[in-house]
XYZ file of C-alpha atoms in Angstrom:
506
model
C -118.207 -16.098 113.105
C -116.593 -19.458 113.876
C -118.620 -21.127 116.611
C -116.657 -24.391 116.675
C -114.708 -23.988 119.934
C -117.371 -22.175 121.935
C -119.383 -23.553 124.831
C -123.165 -23.631 124.916
C -123.215 -20.677 127.293
C -120.963 -18.645 125.004
C -123.078 -19.461 121.937
C -126.261 -18.470 123.731
C -124.652 -15.151 124.641
C -123.784 -14.641 120.960
C -127.355 -15.452 119.944
C -128.818 -13.001 122.462
C -126.386 -10.284 121.389
C -127.262 -11.019 117.720
C -123.633 -11.670 116.831
C -124.989 -14.735 115.042
C -128.479 -15.895 114.133
C -129.925 -19.265 115.070
C -130.150 -20.101 111.379
C -126.487 -19.272 110.804
C -125.422 -21.242 113.857
C -127.463 -24.235 112.762
C -125.956 -24.235 109.273
C -122.446 -24.088 110.726
C -123.357 -26.975 113.025
C -124.835 -29.033 110.190
C -121.761 -28.482 108.032
C -119.497 -29.762 110.796
C -121.947 -32.539 111.730
C -121.745 -33.913 108.195
C -117.969 -34.238 108.541
C -118.337 -35.796 111.998
C -120.972 -38.212 110.694
C -118.679 -39.413 107.942
C -115.710 -39.736 110.277
C -117.129 -41.134 113.539
C -120.743 -42.179 112.769
C -122.512 -40.723 115.839
C -125.944 -40.019 114.297
C -128.822 -42.405 113.763
C -131.306 -39.875 112.371
C -130.611 -36.437 110.887
C -133.375 -33.884 111.415
C -131.949 -30.972 109.446
C -135.132 -29.677 107.791
C -137.083 -29.921 111.043
C -134.223 -28.090 112.769
C -134.205 -25.328 110.130
C -137.856 -24.614 110.864
C -137.117 -24.477 114.594
C -134.114 -22.174 114.036
C -136.233 -19.773 111.962
C -138.779 -19.582 114.781
C -135.970 -19.022 117.276
C -134.672 -16.116 115.198
C -138.113 -14.485 115.320
C -138.163 -14.761 119.101
C -134.573 -13.617 119.547
C -135.219 -10.547 117.378
C -137.905 -9.566 119.894
C -135.719 -10.262 122.913
C -137.792 -13.336 123.693
C -137.226 -17.095 123.775
C -136.309 -19.643 126.412
C -132.928 -20.296 128.023
C -131.750 -22.493 125.115
C -133.346 -20.480 122.328
C -131.604 -21.156 119.014
C -128.999 -23.611 120.347
C -128.446 -26.745 118.206
C -128.505 -29.953 120.274
C -128.942 -33.703 119.853
C -130.967 -36.348 121.681
C -130.483 -40.120 122.008
C -131.989 -42.583 119.539
C -134.012 -44.265 122.318
C -135.760 -41.031 123.360
C -139.234 -40.308 122.014
C -139.802 -37.473 119.564
C -143.296 -37.373 118.065
C -143.400 -38.319 114.405
C -139.734 -39.379 114.250
C -138.784 -43.062 113.836
C -137.626 -44.741 117.048
C -135.482 -47.832 116.494
C -133.667 -48.064 119.838
C -130.735 -49.307 117.785
C -132.608 -52.407 116.620
C -133.696 -53.651 113.216
C -136.736 -55.159 114.959
C -138.051 -51.672 115.824
C -137.767 -50.165 112.339
C -141.474 -49.424 112.007
C -141.962 -47.689 115.372
C -142.976 -44.010 115.179
C -144.066 -42.531 118.518
C -146.940 -40.091 118.507
C -145.744 -38.384 121.679
C -142.551 -36.678 122.823
C -140.667 -37.562 125.996
C -141.186 -34.995 128.736
C -137.459 -34.234 128.945
C -137.199 -33.715 125.193
C -140.294 -31.518 125.246
C -138.746 -29.377 127.973
C -135.699 -28.846 125.770
C -137.787 -27.780 122.786
C -139.967 -25.560 124.972
C -136.748 -23.853 126.107
C -135.922 -23.113 122.464
C -133.357 -25.829 121.772
C -133.015 -26.852 118.112
C -132.760 -30.651 117.790
C -130.790 -31.393 114.621
C -130.135 -35.145 115.041
C -130.628 -38.254 117.148
C -127.499 -40.095 118.283
C -126.565 -43.747 117.972
C -126.953 -46.393 120.662
C -126.448 -50.180 120.711
C -129.460 -52.445 120.369
C -131.880 -51.674 123.220
C -129.071 -49.720 124.959
C -127.796 -52.941 126.531
C -124.016 -52.521 126.222
C -121.243 -50.154 127.249
C -120.084 -49.798 123.644
C -121.960 -48.406 120.644
C -122.258 -50.718 117.679
C -125.309 -52.224 116.028
C -126.197 -54.077 112.867
C -128.628 -51.260 112.080
C -126.288 -48.258 112.383
C -122.794 -49.733 112.393
C -120.012 -48.747 114.796
C -119.572 -45.329 116.363
C -115.926 -44.532 117.046
C -114.016 -42.273 119.398
C -112.900 -38.780 118.259
C -109.693 -39.244 120.275
C -108.779 -42.378 118.326
C -110.956 -43.930 115.642
C -109.692 -47.402 116.535
C -111.222 -47.118 120.023
C -114.746 -47.342 121.375
C -116.705 -44.239 122.264
C -118.420 -46.168 125.078
C -122.147 -46.690 125.429
C -124.947 -46.791 125.441
C -125.089 -43.013 124.849
C -122.020 -43.436 122.668
C -123.229 -41.370 119.731
C -123.869 -38.482 122.086
C -120.392 -38.758 123.590
C -118.700 -38.855 120.201
C -120.769 -35.986 118.786
C -120.059 -33.660 121.718
C -116.371 -34.564 121.858
C -116.036 -33.870 118.123
C -117.864 -30.541 118.346
C -121.123 -31.525 116.593
C -123.233 -29.460 118.951
C -122.447 -28.472 122.516
C -125.210 -30.363 124.338
C -126.758 -33.802 124.016
C -129.408 -35.567 126.058
C -128.196 -38.977 127.217
C -129.773 -41.753 129.230
C -128.081 -43.717 132.017
C -129.351 -47.042 133.350
C -125.975 -48.573 134.194
C -123.353 -45.990 133.280
C -124.705 -45.159 129.817
C -124.001 -41.435 130.196
C -120.857 -41.714 132.286
C -119.048 -44.428 130.291
C -119.050 -42.507 126.974
C -118.325 -39.267 128.821
C -115.255 -40.919 130.356
C -114.001 -42.461 127.124
C -114.648 -39.340 125.020
C -113.209 -36.771 127.449
C -116.420 -34.854 128.156
C -118.778 -34.179 131.070
C -121.689 -36.528 131.682
C -124.215 -36.030 134.491
C -126.603 -38.746 135.654
C -129.172 -36.934 137.813
C -130.963 -38.374 140.816
C -133.660 -40.873 139.961
C -136.868 -39.069 138.918
C -135.204 -35.632 138.929
C -135.831 -35.467 135.180
C -139.287 -36.544 133.969
C -138.970 -39.072 131.114
C -142.448 -40.356 130.296
C -143.607 -41.129 127.697
C -140.671 -43.442 127.093
C -139.719 -47.065 126.622
C -141.004 -48.975 129.671
C -138.017 -51.157 130.588
C -135.429 -50.206 133.222
C -137.929 -47.732 134.653
C -136.458 -47.933 138.171
C -132.814 -47.324 137.240
C -132.696 -44.970 134.225
C -132.147 -41.217 134.403
C -131.964 -38.839 131.450
C -129.198 -36.291 131.774
C -126.884 -33.842 130.013
C -123.687 -34.537 128.120
C -121.499 -31.518 127.438
C -117.894 -30.346 127.293
C -118.096 -28.301 130.521
C -119.863 -28.685 133.845
C -121.448 -25.242 133.446
C -123.029 -26.305 130.157
C -124.243 -29.547 131.726
C -125.789 -27.591 134.594
C -127.543 -25.288 132.144
C -129.112 -28.214 130.297
C -130.029 -29.901 133.576
C -131.733 -26.723 134.797
C -134.071 -26.976 131.787
C -134.964 -30.669 132.043
C -135.102 -31.034 135.854
C -138.348 -30.621 137.778
C -139.247 -30.255 141.440
C -141.207 -33.215 142.754
C -142.751 -34.403 146.007
C -139.386 -35.656 147.279
C -136.854 -32.984 146.278
C -136.911 -29.417 144.966
C -134.291 -29.934 142.276
C -134.822 -26.672 140.403
C -135.099 -24.599 143.568
C -131.860 -26.135 144.812
C -130.091 -25.191 141.576
C -131.254 -21.598 141.972
C -130.073 -21.529 145.598
C -126.663 -22.914 144.683
C -126.338 -20.363 141.910
C -126.339 -17.705 144.638
C -124.094 -19.620 147.052
C -122.185 -22.425 145.283
C -120.117 -24.850 147.318
C -116.391 -24.205 147.522
C -113.630 -26.756 148.004
C -112.146 -24.679 150.804
C -112.979 -26.500 154.016
C -115.217 -28.922 152.143
C -115.194 -32.525 153.324
C -114.888 -35.053 150.504
C -114.755 -38.826 150.750
C -112.436 -40.418 148.206
C -111.798 -43.988 147.120
C -109.571 -45.000 144.242
C -110.991 -48.528 143.880
C -113.930 -49.068 146.301
C -111.729 -51.758 147.829
C -112.814 -54.112 145.009
C -112.715 -52.438 141.586
C -110.099 -53.385 138.988
C -108.135 -50.320 137.900
C -105.175 -49.597 135.635
C -102.065 -48.048 137.153
C -102.313 -44.842 135.093
C -105.882 -44.291 136.317
C -104.822 -44.891 139.918
C -101.863 -42.512 139.764
C -103.807 -39.778 137.989
C -106.590 -40.064 140.548
C -104.082 -39.768 143.390
C -102.676 -36.623 141.811
C -106.157 -35.074 141.618
C -106.742 -35.963 145.276
C -103.492 -34.145 146.080
C -104.805 -31.123 144.180
C -108.034 -31.312 146.150
C -106.053 -31.002 149.364
C -104.032 -28.134 147.938
C -107.328 -26.370 147.117
C -108.354 -26.599 150.775
C -110.612 -29.654 150.792
C -110.612 -32.037 153.753
C -109.979 -35.444 152.187
C -111.343 -38.541 153.916
C -110.437 -42.022 152.689
C -113.396 -44.369 152.915
C -115.816 -46.399 150.827
C -119.152 -48.212 151.304
C -117.532 -51.603 152.079
C -119.675 -53.493 149.606
C -119.030 -56.230 147.059
C -119.495 -55.242 143.434
C -123.124 -54.521 142.612
C -122.814 -55.933 139.100
C -124.747 -59.095 140.032
C -127.695 -57.190 141.466
C -127.656 -54.732 138.583
C -127.471 -57.343 135.817
C -130.194 -59.436 137.407
C -132.591 -56.534 137.904
C -131.888 -54.995 134.505
C -132.110 -58.161 132.398
C -135.160 -59.562 134.224
C -136.891 -56.242 133.618
C -135.776 -56.137 129.968
C -137.195 -59.585 129.303
C -140.433 -58.874 131.196
C -141.394 -56.404 128.460
C -139.786 -58.133 125.480
C -141.609 -61.429 126.138
C -144.979 -59.832 125.391
C -144.039 -59.303 121.748
C -145.348 -61.754 119.147
C -141.851 -63.054 118.350
C -139.715 -61.743 121.212
C -136.388 -63.226 120.076
C -136.752 -62.931 116.323
C -134.237 -60.722 114.524
C -132.160 -59.781 117.593
C -128.391 -59.437 117.469
C -126.472 -62.225 119.196
C -125.417 -60.141 122.199
C -128.973 -58.940 122.731
C -130.286 -62.456 122.316
C -127.881 -63.677 125.004
C -129.030 -60.916 127.369
C -132.702 -61.681 126.709
C -132.092 -65.389 127.256
C -130.397 -64.627 130.549
C -133.293 -62.400 131.577
C -135.758 -65.165 130.740
C -133.800 -67.619 132.909
C -133.965 -65.499 136.071
C -136.439 -66.735 138.644
C -138.669 -64.422 140.628
C -136.745 -65.387 143.758
C -133.449 -64.372 142.162
C -134.931 -61.091 140.975
C -136.259 -60.378 144.473
C -132.822 -61.126 145.915
C -131.296 -58.538 143.602
C -133.995 -55.994 144.428
C -133.508 -56.597 148.162
C -129.805 -55.893 147.736
C -130.655 -52.319 146.736
C -131.563 -51.680 150.358
C -128.190 -53.017 151.461
C -126.460 -50.663 149.017
C -128.519 -47.719 150.219
C -127.754 -48.532 153.873
C -124.018 -48.837 153.178
C -123.839 -45.469 151.441
C -125.925 -43.786 154.125
C -123.608 -45.198 156.773
C -120.560 -43.952 154.867
C -121.954 -40.439 154.503
C -123.169 -40.358 158.113
C -119.956 -41.564 159.751
C -117.955 -38.942 157.860
C -120.506 -36.114 158.203
C -120.144 -35.561 154.468
C -122.228 -35.833 151.298
C -119.531 -35.862 148.574
C -117.996 -39.102 147.319
C -115.266 -39.050 144.643
C -113.932 -42.040 142.708
C -112.570 -42.731 139.245
C -115.368 -43.086 136.695
C -113.766 -46.103 135.027
C -110.581 -48.022 135.715
C -109.470 -48.142 132.089
C -108.999 -46.032 128.951
C -111.154 -46.616 125.884
C -110.432 -50.029 124.398
C -110.653 -51.169 120.768
C -114.072 -50.785 119.190
C -113.812 -54.373 117.921
C -114.226 -55.519 121.544
C -117.343 -55.452 123.699
C -115.275 -55.234 126.878
C -111.594 -54.867 127.815
C -109.619 -58.080 128.213
C -107.889 -56.836 131.357
C -108.292 -53.971 133.775
C -105.178 -53.751 135.899
C -104.233 -57.366 136.563
C -107.860 -58.530 136.526
C -109.009 -60.549 133.522
C -112.506 -59.492 132.495
C -114.526 -62.633 131.824
C -118.039 -64.012 131.996
C -120.298 -64.340 133.797
C -120.358 -60.695 134.849
C -117.826 -58.761 132.715
C -117.285 -56.444 135.662
C -115.155 -53.692 134.080
C -117.411 -50.790 135.127
C -117.635 -51.403 138.871
C -117.912 -47.690 139.709
C -121.170 -47.345 137.733
C -123.887 -49.523 139.203
C -124.541 -48.213 142.718
C -125.699 -44.795 141.509
C -128.322 -46.439 139.305
C -129.502 -48.977 141.861
C -130.133 -46.394 144.599
C -130.795 -43.324 142.461
C -127.801 -41.159 143.400
C -126.622 -38.258 141.226
C -123.224 -38.856 139.603
C -121.129 -36.546 137.441
C -118.244 -37.795 135.301
C -115.631 -35.312 134.112
C -112.163 -35.586 132.529
C -109.176 -35.730 134.882
C -106.281 -36.164 132.451
C -104.786 -38.449 129.836
C -103.703 -42.034 130.350
C -100.629 -43.862 129.114
C -102.204 -44.359 125.684
C -103.056 -40.683 125.246
C -106.770 -41.203 125.874
C -109.005 -39.482 128.428
C -109.322 -40.600 132.035
C -112.305 -39.571 134.120
C -113.245 -38.798 137.710
C -116.724 -39.194 139.215
C -118.487 -37.089 141.860
C -121.476 -38.623 143.641
C -123.764 -37.664 146.498
C -126.924 -38.874 148.220
C -130.109 -38.755 146.215
C -131.366 -35.183 145.924
C -127.930 -33.509 146.159
C -127.652 -32.847 142.424
C -126.825 -29.153 142.761
C -124.052 -29.873 145.272
C -122.576 -32.623 143.063
C -122.437 -30.193 140.125
C -120.823 -27.522 142.330
C -118.032 -29.863 143.424
C -117.595 -31.161 139.874
C -117.150 -27.609 138.608
C -114.583 -26.859 141.295
C -112.732 -30.031 140.325
C -112.874 -29.004 136.675
C -111.176 -25.723 137.554
C -108.254 -27.295 139.398
C -107.790 -29.971 136.705
C -107.693 -27.375 133.927
C -108.976 -29.628 131.142
C -108.959 -28.418 127.533
C -112.619 -28.794 126.508
C -112.176 -27.848 122.841
C -113.491 -30.362 120.247
C -111.255 -33.305 119.372
C -110.637 -34.819 115.939
C -108.320 -37.799 115.549
C -108.986 -37.836 111.794
C -106.753 -34.810 111.311
C -103.832 -36.849 112.640
C -104.826 -40.498 112.227
C -103.968 -42.721 115.153
C -103.843 -46.389 114.306
C -103.328 -49.207 116.779
C -100.602 -51.527 115.574
C -102.053 -54.721 117.071
C -104.129 -56.923 114.795
C -107.900 -56.674 115.106
C -109.236 -59.019 117.711
C -112.439 -60.003 119.406
C -113.061 -61.091 122.978
C -112.344 -64.773 123.375
C -115.718 -65.257 125.022
C -117.683 -63.722 122.143
C -119.993 -66.111 120.356
C -120.063 -68.683 123.162
C -123.328 -67.360 124.572
C -123.809 -66.011 128.044
C -126.578 -68.068 129.559
C -124.728 -71.292 130.453
C -121.919 -69.261 132.014
C -124.359 -67.111 133.964
C -125.742 -70.198 135.673
C -122.395 -70.726 137.387
C -123.003 -67.545 139.356
C -126.413 -68.527 140.810
C -124.931 -69.194 144.245
C -123.320 -65.749 144.335
C -126.610 -64.100 143.469
C -128.614 -66.008 146.056
C -125.997 -65.258 148.721
C -127.072 -61.625 148.469
C -130.300 -62.758 150.072
C -129.007 -65.624 152.150
C -131.048 -68.156 150.164
C -129.548 -71.618 149.636
C -129.291 -72.678 145.994
C -131.429 -75.548 144.765
């Protein structure tokens, strides 16, 4: 049986009906994964022998009609996620000797549900960039076009899923790291509400902004994975809400949705804008009540970068040689983090409350909890670049490289956000739409995303640009700002940062 074009849900049905064994499915997956690895480089660690043992155990359970909801399904997890006894580099040569003795709670939940982890996926060093390239693992490319980036930092996961090397992958999102590769690779990426998915034990940095979440080719598959890794907590009953919505899912008919094509501030290419407008038209045709509004905020990139890099450095500085052996981009980020004063960090943290208040006001004044925007304003750019040169008419430059404006708010205030494909841009690459809601509304966000998926009608079959090579004709190039260092340029933006708090610069 050829399993290549099937969804996770379809494969699990085949496993339960014994149309295929877990061992057979794994071997088919490994065979294809080897081709994908050679072509797009999405894997940091291959765990084939470990996976074969897990598949054999799954077959024993399936033969008895037992096993969890993912029993026998081959999946991948991100390089930065802990798996006991497996090397953990976090994309860095400096972490080559790290072997955790514990498994992350989210990963353990997947294995307890019967999932068969056959590989870990690539990420950039310390997951700090929106592209996936490192001196340790090389560059991971996009299955839609090998000359383009797959996004990051969960770029290996995005490329693997898009190319059909497994149907599910566990990503991590601290500033768009699930949604950026999902957008560029034409798949679904769901960043859950903050703390909806238990992560510990895990790397300590970015603990207040990161969420682990599913990456898949359909919303239904993403929901299935999320139902396994999510947990009720003292604030929200995430699993109970999923069960309730399974009985009575939201419909677009009569549903209020707030839409914004650019947040009033975000740079965006014309093809993204026009495709988004067409989807909004389809929303109306499906019976939704469309409301045009946005939070009326400046870009949150300053607050995000300040909080994230201060936090990154606060843990890195305790190492014996904190800057030794780091790649230049990472070194620049660490140097910036080290330069941030406590007052500047507090200003950025205080701005989270302003973001939260603005979103609450937007939802309240419209009596609505669904907010839809583009995911990114641009198609995947060349993998030789760390950021696009232009988005729309806006030149992307230091100090803030603000090309992912739609990403940061969800991380800073813990909202759920689901990215899904909405069409192809002028260069034949995927464009993406994002559904968000207040913290705790994960089930509703997934409902609306699935309804959107139906009216868009996206082809979720695996993609493979190697079968028909697509080569950009322009000469290879690098960003003009690369190699100059970030820190001296960041200092020019001190006044903007302190204005968030109303503090005069010194």
